[in-house]
PDB file of C-alpha atoms in Angstrom:
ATOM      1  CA  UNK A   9     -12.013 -39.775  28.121  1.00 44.00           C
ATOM      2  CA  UNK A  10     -12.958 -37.397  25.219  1.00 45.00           C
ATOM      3  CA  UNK A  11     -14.111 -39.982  22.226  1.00 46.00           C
ATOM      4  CA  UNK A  12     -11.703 -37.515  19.631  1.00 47.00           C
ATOM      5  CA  UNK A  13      -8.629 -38.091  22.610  1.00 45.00           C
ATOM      6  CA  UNK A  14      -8.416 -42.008  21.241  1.00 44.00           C
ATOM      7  CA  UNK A  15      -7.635 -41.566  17.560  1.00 47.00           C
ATOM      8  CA  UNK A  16      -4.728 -38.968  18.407  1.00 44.00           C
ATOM      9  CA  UNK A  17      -3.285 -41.233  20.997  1.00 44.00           C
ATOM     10  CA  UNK A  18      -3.489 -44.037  18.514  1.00 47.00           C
ATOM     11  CA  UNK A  19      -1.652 -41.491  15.921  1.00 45.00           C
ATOM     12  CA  UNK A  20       1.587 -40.307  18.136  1.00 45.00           C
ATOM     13  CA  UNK A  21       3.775 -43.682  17.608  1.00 47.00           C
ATOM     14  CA  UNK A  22       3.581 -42.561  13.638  1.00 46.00           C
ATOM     15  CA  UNK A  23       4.876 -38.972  14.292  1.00 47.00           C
ATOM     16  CA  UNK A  24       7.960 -36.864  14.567  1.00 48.00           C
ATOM     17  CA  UNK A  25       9.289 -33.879  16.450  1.00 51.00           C
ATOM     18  CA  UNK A  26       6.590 -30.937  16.000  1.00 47.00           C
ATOM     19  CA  UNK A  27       3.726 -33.719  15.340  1.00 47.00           C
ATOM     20  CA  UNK A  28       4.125 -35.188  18.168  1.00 47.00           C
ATOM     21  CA  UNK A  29       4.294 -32.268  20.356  1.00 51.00           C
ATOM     22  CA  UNK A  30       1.407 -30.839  18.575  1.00 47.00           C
ATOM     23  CA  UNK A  31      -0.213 -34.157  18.905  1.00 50.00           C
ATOM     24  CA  UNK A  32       0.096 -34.589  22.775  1.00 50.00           C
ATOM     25  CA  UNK A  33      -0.938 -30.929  23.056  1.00 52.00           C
ATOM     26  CA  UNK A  34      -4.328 -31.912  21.284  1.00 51.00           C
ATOM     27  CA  UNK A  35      -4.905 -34.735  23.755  1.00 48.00           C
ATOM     28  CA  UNK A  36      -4.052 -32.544  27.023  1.00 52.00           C
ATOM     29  CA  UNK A  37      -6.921 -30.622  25.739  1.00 47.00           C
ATOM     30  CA  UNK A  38      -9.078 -33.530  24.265  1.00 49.00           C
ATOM     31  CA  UNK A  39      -9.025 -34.826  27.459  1.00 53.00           C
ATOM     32  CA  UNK A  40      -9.930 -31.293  29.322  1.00 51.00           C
ATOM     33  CA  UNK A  41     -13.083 -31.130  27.550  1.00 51.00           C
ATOM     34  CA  UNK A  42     -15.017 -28.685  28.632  1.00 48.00           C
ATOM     35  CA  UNK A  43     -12.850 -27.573  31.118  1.00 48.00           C
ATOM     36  CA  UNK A  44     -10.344 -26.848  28.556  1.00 47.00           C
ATOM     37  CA  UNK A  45     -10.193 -22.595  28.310  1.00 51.00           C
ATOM     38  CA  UNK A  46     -11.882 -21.095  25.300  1.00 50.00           C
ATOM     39  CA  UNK A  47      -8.510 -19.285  25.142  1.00 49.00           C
ATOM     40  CA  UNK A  48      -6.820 -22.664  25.461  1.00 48.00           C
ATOM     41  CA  UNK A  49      -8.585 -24.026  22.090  1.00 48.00           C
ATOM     42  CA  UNK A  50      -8.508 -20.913  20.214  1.00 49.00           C
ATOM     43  CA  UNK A  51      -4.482 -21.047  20.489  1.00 42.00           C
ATOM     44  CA  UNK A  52      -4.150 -24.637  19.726  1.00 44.00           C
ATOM     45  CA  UNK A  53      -6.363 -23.513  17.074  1.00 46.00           C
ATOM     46  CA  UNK A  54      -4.220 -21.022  15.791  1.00 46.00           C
ATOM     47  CA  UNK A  55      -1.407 -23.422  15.470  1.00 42.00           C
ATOM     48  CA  UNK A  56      -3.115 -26.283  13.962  1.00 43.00           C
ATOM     49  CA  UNK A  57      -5.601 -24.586  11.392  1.00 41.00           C
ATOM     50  CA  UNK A  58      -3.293 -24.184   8.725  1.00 36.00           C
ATOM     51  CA  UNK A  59      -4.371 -27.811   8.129  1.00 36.00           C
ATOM     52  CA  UNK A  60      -1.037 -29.081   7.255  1.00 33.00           C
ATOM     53  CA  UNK A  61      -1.001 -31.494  10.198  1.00 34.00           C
ATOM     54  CA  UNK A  62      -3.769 -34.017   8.293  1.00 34.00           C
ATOM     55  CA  UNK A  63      -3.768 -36.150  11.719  1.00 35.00           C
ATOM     56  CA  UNK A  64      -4.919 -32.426  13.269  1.00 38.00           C
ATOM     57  CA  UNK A  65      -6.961 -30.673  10.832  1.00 37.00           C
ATOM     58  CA  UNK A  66     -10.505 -30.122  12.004  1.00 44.00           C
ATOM     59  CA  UNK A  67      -9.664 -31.142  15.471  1.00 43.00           C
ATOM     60  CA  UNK A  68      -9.597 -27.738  16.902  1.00 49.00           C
ATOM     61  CA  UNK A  69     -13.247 -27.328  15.683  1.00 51.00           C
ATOM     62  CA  UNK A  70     -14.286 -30.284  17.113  1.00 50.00           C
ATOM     63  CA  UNK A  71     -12.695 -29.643  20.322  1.00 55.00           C
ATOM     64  CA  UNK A  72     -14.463 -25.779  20.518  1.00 58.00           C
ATOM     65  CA  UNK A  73     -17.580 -27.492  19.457  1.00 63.00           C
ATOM     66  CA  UNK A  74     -17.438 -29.815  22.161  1.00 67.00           C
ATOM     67  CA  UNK A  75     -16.669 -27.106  24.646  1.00 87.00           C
ATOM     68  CA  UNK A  76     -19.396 -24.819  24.074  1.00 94.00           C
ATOM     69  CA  UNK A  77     -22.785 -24.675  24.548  1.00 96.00           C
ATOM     70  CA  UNK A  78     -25.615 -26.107  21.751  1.00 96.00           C
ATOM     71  CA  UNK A  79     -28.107 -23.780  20.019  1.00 95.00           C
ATOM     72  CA  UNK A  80     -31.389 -25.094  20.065  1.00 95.00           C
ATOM     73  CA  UNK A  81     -34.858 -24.929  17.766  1.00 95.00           C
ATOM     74  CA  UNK A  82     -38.502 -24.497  18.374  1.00 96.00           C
ATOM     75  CA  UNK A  83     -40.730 -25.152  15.505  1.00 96.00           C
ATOM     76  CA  UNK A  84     -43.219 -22.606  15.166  1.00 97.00           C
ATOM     77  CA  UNK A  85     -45.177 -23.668  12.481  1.00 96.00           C
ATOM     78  CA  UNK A  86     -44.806 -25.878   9.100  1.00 95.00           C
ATOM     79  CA  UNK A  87     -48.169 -25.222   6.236  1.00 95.00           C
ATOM     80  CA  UNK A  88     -48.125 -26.621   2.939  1.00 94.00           C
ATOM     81  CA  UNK A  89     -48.044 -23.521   0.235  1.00 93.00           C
ATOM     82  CA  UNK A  90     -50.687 -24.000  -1.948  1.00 93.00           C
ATOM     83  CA  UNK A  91     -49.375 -21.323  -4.546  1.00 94.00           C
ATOM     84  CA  UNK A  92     -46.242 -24.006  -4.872  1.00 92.00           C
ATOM     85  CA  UNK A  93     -47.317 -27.470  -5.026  1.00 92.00           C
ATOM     86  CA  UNK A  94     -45.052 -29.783  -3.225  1.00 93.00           C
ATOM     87  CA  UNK A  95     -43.294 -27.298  -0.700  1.00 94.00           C
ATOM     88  CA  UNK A  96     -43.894 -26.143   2.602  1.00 95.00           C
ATOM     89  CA  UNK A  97     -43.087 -23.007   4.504  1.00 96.00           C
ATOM     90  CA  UNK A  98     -41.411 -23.759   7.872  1.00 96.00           C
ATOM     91  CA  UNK A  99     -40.830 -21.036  11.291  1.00 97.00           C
ATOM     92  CA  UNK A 100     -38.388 -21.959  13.634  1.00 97.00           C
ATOM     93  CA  UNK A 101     -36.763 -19.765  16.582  1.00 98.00           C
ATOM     94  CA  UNK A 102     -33.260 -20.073  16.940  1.00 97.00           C
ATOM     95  CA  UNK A 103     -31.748 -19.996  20.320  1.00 98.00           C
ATOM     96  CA  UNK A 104     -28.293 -19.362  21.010  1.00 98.00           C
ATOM     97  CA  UNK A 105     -26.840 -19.094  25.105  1.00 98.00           C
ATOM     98  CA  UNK A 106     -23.564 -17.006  25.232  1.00 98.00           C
ATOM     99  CA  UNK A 107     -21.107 -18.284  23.181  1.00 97.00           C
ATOM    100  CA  UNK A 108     -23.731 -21.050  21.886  1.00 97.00           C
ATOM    101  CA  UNK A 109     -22.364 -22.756  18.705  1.00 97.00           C
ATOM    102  CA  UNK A 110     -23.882 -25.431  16.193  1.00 96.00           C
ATOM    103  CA  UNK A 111     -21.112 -27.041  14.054  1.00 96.00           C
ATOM    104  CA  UNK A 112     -21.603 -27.544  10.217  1.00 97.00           C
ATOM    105  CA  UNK A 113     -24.739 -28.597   8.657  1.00 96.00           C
ATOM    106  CA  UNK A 114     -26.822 -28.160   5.809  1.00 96.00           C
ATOM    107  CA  UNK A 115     -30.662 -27.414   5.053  1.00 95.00           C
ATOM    108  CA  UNK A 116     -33.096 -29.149   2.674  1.00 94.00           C
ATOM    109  CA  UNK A 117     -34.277 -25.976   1.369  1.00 95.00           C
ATOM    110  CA  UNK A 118     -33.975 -22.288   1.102  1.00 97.00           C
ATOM    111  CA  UNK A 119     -33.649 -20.336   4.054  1.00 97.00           C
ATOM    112  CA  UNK A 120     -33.972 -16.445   5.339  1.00 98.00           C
ATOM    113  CA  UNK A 121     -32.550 -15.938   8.948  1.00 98.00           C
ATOM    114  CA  UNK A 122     -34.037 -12.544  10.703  1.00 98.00           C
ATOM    115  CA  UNK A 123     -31.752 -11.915  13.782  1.00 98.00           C
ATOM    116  CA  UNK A 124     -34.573 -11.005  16.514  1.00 98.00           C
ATOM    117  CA  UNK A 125     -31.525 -10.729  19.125  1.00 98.00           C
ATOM    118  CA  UNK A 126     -27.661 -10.301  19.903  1.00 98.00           C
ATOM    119  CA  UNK A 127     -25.267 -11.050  17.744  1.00 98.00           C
ATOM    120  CA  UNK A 128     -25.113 -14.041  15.263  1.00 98.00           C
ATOM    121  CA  UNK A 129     -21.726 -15.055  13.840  1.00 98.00           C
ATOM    122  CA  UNK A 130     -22.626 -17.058  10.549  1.00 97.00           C
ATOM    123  CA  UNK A 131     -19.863 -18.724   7.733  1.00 97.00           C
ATOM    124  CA  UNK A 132     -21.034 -20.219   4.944  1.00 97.00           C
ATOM    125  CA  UNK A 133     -18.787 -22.423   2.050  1.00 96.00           C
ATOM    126  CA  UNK A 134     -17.245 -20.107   0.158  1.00 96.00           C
ATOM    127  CA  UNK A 135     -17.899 -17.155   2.110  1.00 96.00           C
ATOM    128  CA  UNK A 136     -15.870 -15.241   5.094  1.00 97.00           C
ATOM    129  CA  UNK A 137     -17.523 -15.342   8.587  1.00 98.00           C
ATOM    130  CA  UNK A 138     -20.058 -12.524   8.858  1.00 98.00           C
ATOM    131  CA  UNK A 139     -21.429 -10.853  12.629  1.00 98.00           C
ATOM    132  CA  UNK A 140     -25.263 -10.045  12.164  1.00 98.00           C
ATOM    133  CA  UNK A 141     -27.091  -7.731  14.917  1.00 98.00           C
ATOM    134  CA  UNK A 142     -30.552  -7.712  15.361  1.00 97.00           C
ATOM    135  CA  UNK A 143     -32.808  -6.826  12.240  1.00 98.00           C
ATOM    136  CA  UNK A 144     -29.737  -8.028   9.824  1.00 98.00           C
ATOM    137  CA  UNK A 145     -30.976 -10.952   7.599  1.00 98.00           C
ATOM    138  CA  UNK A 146     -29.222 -13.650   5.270  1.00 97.00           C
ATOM    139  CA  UNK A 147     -29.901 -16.194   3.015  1.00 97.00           C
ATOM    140  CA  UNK A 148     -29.154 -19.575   2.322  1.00 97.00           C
ATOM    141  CA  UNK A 149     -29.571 -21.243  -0.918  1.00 97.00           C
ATOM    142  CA  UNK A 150     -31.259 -25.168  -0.185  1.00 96.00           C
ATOM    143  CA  UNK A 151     -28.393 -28.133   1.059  1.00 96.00           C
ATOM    144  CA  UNK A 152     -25.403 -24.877   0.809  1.00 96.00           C
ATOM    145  CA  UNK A 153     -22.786 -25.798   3.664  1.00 97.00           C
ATOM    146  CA  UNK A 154     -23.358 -24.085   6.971  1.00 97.00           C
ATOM    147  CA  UNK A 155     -19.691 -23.784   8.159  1.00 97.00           C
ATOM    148  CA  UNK A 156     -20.985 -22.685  11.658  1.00 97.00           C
ATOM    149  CA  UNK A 157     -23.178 -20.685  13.362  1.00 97.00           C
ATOM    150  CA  UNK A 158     -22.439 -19.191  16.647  1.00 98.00           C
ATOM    151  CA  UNK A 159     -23.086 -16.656  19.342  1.00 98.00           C
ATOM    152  CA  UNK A 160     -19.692 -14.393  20.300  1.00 97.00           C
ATOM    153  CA  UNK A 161     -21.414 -13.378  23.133  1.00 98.00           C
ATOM    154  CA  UNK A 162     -19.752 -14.280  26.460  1.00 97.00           C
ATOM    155  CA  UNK A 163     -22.171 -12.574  28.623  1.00 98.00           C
ATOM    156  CA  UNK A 164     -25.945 -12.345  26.310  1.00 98.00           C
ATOM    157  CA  UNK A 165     -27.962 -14.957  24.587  1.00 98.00           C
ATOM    158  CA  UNK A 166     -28.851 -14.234  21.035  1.00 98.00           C
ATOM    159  CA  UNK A 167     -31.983 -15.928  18.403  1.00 98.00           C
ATOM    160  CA  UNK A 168     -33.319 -15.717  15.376  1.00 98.00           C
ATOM    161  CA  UNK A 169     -36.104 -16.483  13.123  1.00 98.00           C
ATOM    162  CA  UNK A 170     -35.794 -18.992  10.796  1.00 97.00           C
ATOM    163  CA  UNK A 171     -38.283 -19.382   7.454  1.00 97.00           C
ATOM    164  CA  UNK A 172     -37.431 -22.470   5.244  1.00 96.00           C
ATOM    165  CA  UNK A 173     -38.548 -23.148   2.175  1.00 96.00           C
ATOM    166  CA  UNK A 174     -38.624 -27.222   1.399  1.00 95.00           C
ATOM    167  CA  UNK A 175     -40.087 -30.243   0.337  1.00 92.00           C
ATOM    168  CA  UNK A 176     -43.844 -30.582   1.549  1.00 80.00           C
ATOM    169  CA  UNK A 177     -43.943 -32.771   4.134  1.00 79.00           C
ATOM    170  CA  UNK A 178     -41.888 -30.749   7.171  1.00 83.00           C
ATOM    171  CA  UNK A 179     -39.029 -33.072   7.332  1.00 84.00           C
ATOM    172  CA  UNK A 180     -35.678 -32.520   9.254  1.00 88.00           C
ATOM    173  CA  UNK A 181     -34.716 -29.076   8.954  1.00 90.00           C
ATOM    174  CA  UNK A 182     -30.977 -29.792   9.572  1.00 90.00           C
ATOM    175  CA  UNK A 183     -28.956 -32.406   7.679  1.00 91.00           C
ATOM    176  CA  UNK A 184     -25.284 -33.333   8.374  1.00 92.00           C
ATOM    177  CA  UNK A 185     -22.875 -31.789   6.631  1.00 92.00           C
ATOM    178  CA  UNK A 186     -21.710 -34.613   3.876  1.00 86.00           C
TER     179      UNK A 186
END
Protein backbone atom coordinates (compact mmCIF):
# COMPACT_ATOMS: atom_id res chain seq x y z
CA UNK A 1 0.00 0.00 0.00
CA UNK A 2 0.98 3.61 -0.99
CA UNK A 3 2.83 5.04 2.40
CA UNK A 4 0.46 8.60 1.78
CA UNK A 5 -2.86 5.85 1.51
CA UNK A 6 -2.39 5.31 5.60
CA UNK A 7 -2.75 8.82 6.96
CA UNK A 8 -6.06 9.40 4.80
CA UNK A 9 -7.51 6.15 5.91
CA UNK A 10 -6.63 7.08 9.44
CA UNK A 11 -8.44 10.63 8.65
CA UNK A 12 -12.06 9.37 7.19
CA UNK A 13 -13.71 8.43 10.78
CA UNK A 14 -13.17 12.46 11.49
CA UNK A 15 -14.99 13.57 8.26
CA UNK A 16 -18.33 14.44 6.82
CA UNK A 17 -20.27 14.18 3.59
CA UNK A 18 -17.94 15.77 0.72
CA UNK A 19 -14.68 14.95 2.97
CA UNK A 20 -15.23 11.79 3.10
CA UNK A 21 -16.05 11.17 -0.41
CA UNK A 22 -13.18 13.25 -1.39
CA UNK A 23 -11.19 11.37 1.12
CA UNK A 24 -11.92 7.74 -0.14
CA UNK A 25 -11.42 9.09 -3.67
CA UNK A 26 -7.73 10.05 -2.62
CA UNK A 27 -7.11 6.54 -1.31
CA UNK A 28 -8.64 4.67 -4.52
CA UNK A 29 -5.91 6.53 -6.15
CA UNK A 30 -3.22 6.41 -3.31
CA UNK A 31 -3.50 2.98 -3.56
CA UNK A 32 -3.31 2.88 -7.65
CA UNK A 33 -0.01 4.36 -7.56
CA UNK A 34 1.44 4.40 -10.53
CA UNK A 35 -1.15 2.80 -12.22
CA UNK A 36 -3.39 5.54 -11.31
CA UNK A 37 -4.06 7.69 -14.93
CA UNK A 38 -2.22 10.96 -15.22
CA UNK A 39 -5.75 12.10 -16.17
CA UNK A 40 -7.01 10.38 -13.03
CA UNK A 41 -4.68 12.67 -10.66
CA UNK A 42 -4.93 15.75 -12.58
CA UNK A 43 -8.90 15.66 -11.88
CA UNK A 44 -8.67 14.73 -8.32
CA UNK A 45 -6.30 17.49 -8.54
CA UNK A 46 -8.58 19.87 -9.80
CA UNK A 47 -10.99 19.22 -7.06
CA UNK A 48 -8.75 19.18 -4.17
CA UNK A 49 -6.21 22.10 -4.97
CA UNK A 50 -8.20 24.78 -3.76
CA UNK A 51 -6.59 23.61 -0.48
CA UNK A 52 -9.59 23.99 1.60
CA UNK A 53 -9.68 20.28 2.44
CA UNK A 54 -6.39 20.69 5.02
CA UNK A 55 -6.54 16.68 5.41
CA UNK A 56 -6.09 16.92 1.24
CA UNK A 57 -4.00 19.78 0.41
CA UNK A 58 -0.74 18.79 -1.20
CA UNK A 59 -1.86 15.29 -1.67
CA UNK A 60 -2.55 15.56 -5.29
CA UNK A 61 1.14 16.64 -5.75
CA UNK A 62 2.37 13.97 -3.95
CA UNK A 63 0.32 11.49 -5.64
CA UNK A 64 1.53 12.97 -9.44
CA UNK A 65 4.95 12.97 -8.01
CA UNK A 66 4.78 9.52 -7.12
CA UNK A 67 3.36 8.58 -10.46
CA UNK A 68 5.81 9.98 -12.70
CA UNK A 69 9.07 9.44 -13.62
CA UNK A 70 12.39 11.13 -11.62
CA UNK A 71 14.75 13.60 -13.35
CA UNK A 72 18.14 12.79 -12.77
CA UNK A 73 21.82 14.73 -12.51
CA UNK A 74 25.27 14.19 -13.79
CA UNK A 75 27.91 16.33 -12.34
CA UNK A 76 30.06 17.65 -14.87
CA UNK A 77 32.46 19.46 -13.09
CA UNK A 78 32.81 21.49 -9.60
CA UNK A 79 36.39 24.16 -9.51
CA UNK A 80 36.94 26.46 -6.82
CA UNK A 81 36.79 30.27 -8.36
CA UNK A 82 39.73 31.86 -7.44
CA UNK A 83 38.41 35.45 -8.44
CA UNK A 84 35.72 34.70 -5.38
CA UNK A 85 37.25 33.21 -2.45
CA UNK A 86 35.10 30.68 -0.80
CA UNK A 87 32.73 29.65 -3.80
CA UNK A 88 32.76 27.20 -6.37
CA UNK A 89 31.32 26.97 -9.82
CA UNK A 90 29.35 23.72 -10.35
CA UNK A 91 27.99 21.94 -14.14
CA UNK A 92 25.42 19.56 -13.93
CA UNK A 93 23.17 18.01 -16.88
CA UNK A 94 19.72 17.74 -16.16
CA UNK A 95 17.80 14.85 -17.45
CA UNK A 96 14.23 14.70 -17.71
CA UNK A 97 12.26 11.25 -19.49
CA UNK A 98 8.74 12.26 -20.82
CA UNK A 99 6.75 13.63 -18.37
CA UNK A 100 9.85 13.40 -15.82
CA UNK A 101 9.13 15.53 -12.68
CA UNK A 102 11.29 16.48 -9.49
CA UNK A 103 9.04 17.80 -6.65
CA UNK A 104 10.07 20.96 -4.61
CA UNK A 105 13.48 21.71 -3.54
CA UNK A 106 15.83 24.34 -3.04
CA UNK A 107 19.60 25.14 -4.03
CA UNK A 108 22.52 26.35 -1.88
CA UNK A 109 23.43 28.88 -4.31
CA UNK A 110 22.68 30.80 -7.40
CA UNK A 111 21.74 29.07 -10.35
CA UNK A 112 21.39 29.67 -14.41
CA UNK A 113 19.47 26.76 -16.19
CA UNK A 114 20.27 26.66 -20.21
CA UNK A 115 17.56 24.32 -21.72
CA UNK A 116 19.87 22.15 -24.20
CA UNK A 117 16.52 20.11 -25.06
CA UNK A 118 12.56 19.82 -25.11
CA UNK A 119 10.57 21.53 -23.09
CA UNK A 120 11.12 22.39 -19.34
CA UNK A 121 8.10 23.38 -17.24
CA UNK A 122 9.66 25.36 -14.19
CA UNK A 123 7.51 27.26 -11.00
CA UNK A 124 9.21 29.00 -8.67
CA UNK A 125 7.65 30.70 -5.07
CA UNK A 126 6.06 33.51 -6.02
CA UNK A 127 6.08 33.08 -9.59
CA UNK A 128 3.46 31.39 -12.23
CA UNK A 129 4.66 28.15 -13.96
CA UNK A 130 6.75 29.05 -17.00
CA UNK A 131 7.41 26.37 -20.36
CA UNK A 132 11.14 26.95 -21.53
CA UNK A 133 12.29 25.45 -25.10
CA UNK A 134 15.63 24.88 -25.91
CA UNK A 135 18.13 27.94 -25.71
CA UNK A 136 15.56 29.71 -23.06
CA UNK A 137 17.44 30.30 -19.72
CA UNK A 138 16.36 31.25 -16.02
CA UNK A 139 17.64 32.07 -12.91
CA UNK A 140 17.44 31.20 -9.49
CA UNK A 141 18.47 33.31 -6.67
CA UNK A 142 20.55 30.79 -3.82
CA UNK A 143 17.96 28.49 -1.25
CA UNK A 144 14.63 30.35 -3.50
CA UNK A 145 11.82 27.53 -3.49
CA UNK A 146 11.74 25.33 -6.55
CA UNK A 147 7.95 24.60 -6.70
CA UNK A 148 8.64 21.91 -9.42
CA UNK A 149 10.33 21.18 -12.31
CA UNK A 150 8.99 18.97 -14.94
CA UNK A 151 8.96 17.68 -18.47
CA UNK A 152 5.21 18.03 -20.30
CA UNK A 153 6.42 15.88 -22.73
CA UNK A 154 4.49 12.60 -23.10
CA UNK A 155 6.37 11.31 -25.97
CA UNK A 156 10.34 13.28 -25.82
CA UNK A 157 12.88 13.52 -23.11
CA UNK A 158 14.11 16.97 -22.34
CA UNK A 159 17.74 18.38 -20.24
CA UNK A 160 19.40 21.10 -19.33
CA UNK A 161 22.52 22.61 -18.15
CA UNK A 162 22.83 23.57 -14.86
CA UNK A 163 25.75 26.23 -13.49
CA UNK A 164 25.59 26.85 -9.65
CA UNK A 165 27.16 29.22 -7.90
CA UNK A 166 27.86 28.06 -3.98
CA UNK A 167 29.83 27.56 -1.10
CA UNK A 168 33.42 26.13 -1.98
CA UNK A 169 33.48 22.84 -1.20
CA UNK A 170 30.82 21.16 -3.95
CA UNK A 171 28.29 20.11 -1.48
CA UNK A 172 24.68 18.83 -2.23
CA UNK A 173 23.32 20.70 -4.97
CA UNK A 174 19.66 20.03 -3.96
CA UNK A 175 18.25 20.64 -0.48
CA UNK A 176 14.67 19.79 0.67
CA UNK A 177 12.32 22.17 0.48
CA UNK A 178 11.89 23.41 4.38
Amino acid sequence: MNPLALPVLASLHRLSGKSTMLAAMALALLMLGPAAPGSAIDWFAGICGSGREPLLSGLSQHASAMSRPASTVKVLSCEALPNAPGKSVTTAIVDFPPLGFTPAHRHPGSVIAVVLEGTIRSQLAGGAPVDYVSGQTWFEPPRTLHLFAENPDPARPARFLATVVADTGCGALVLPPD
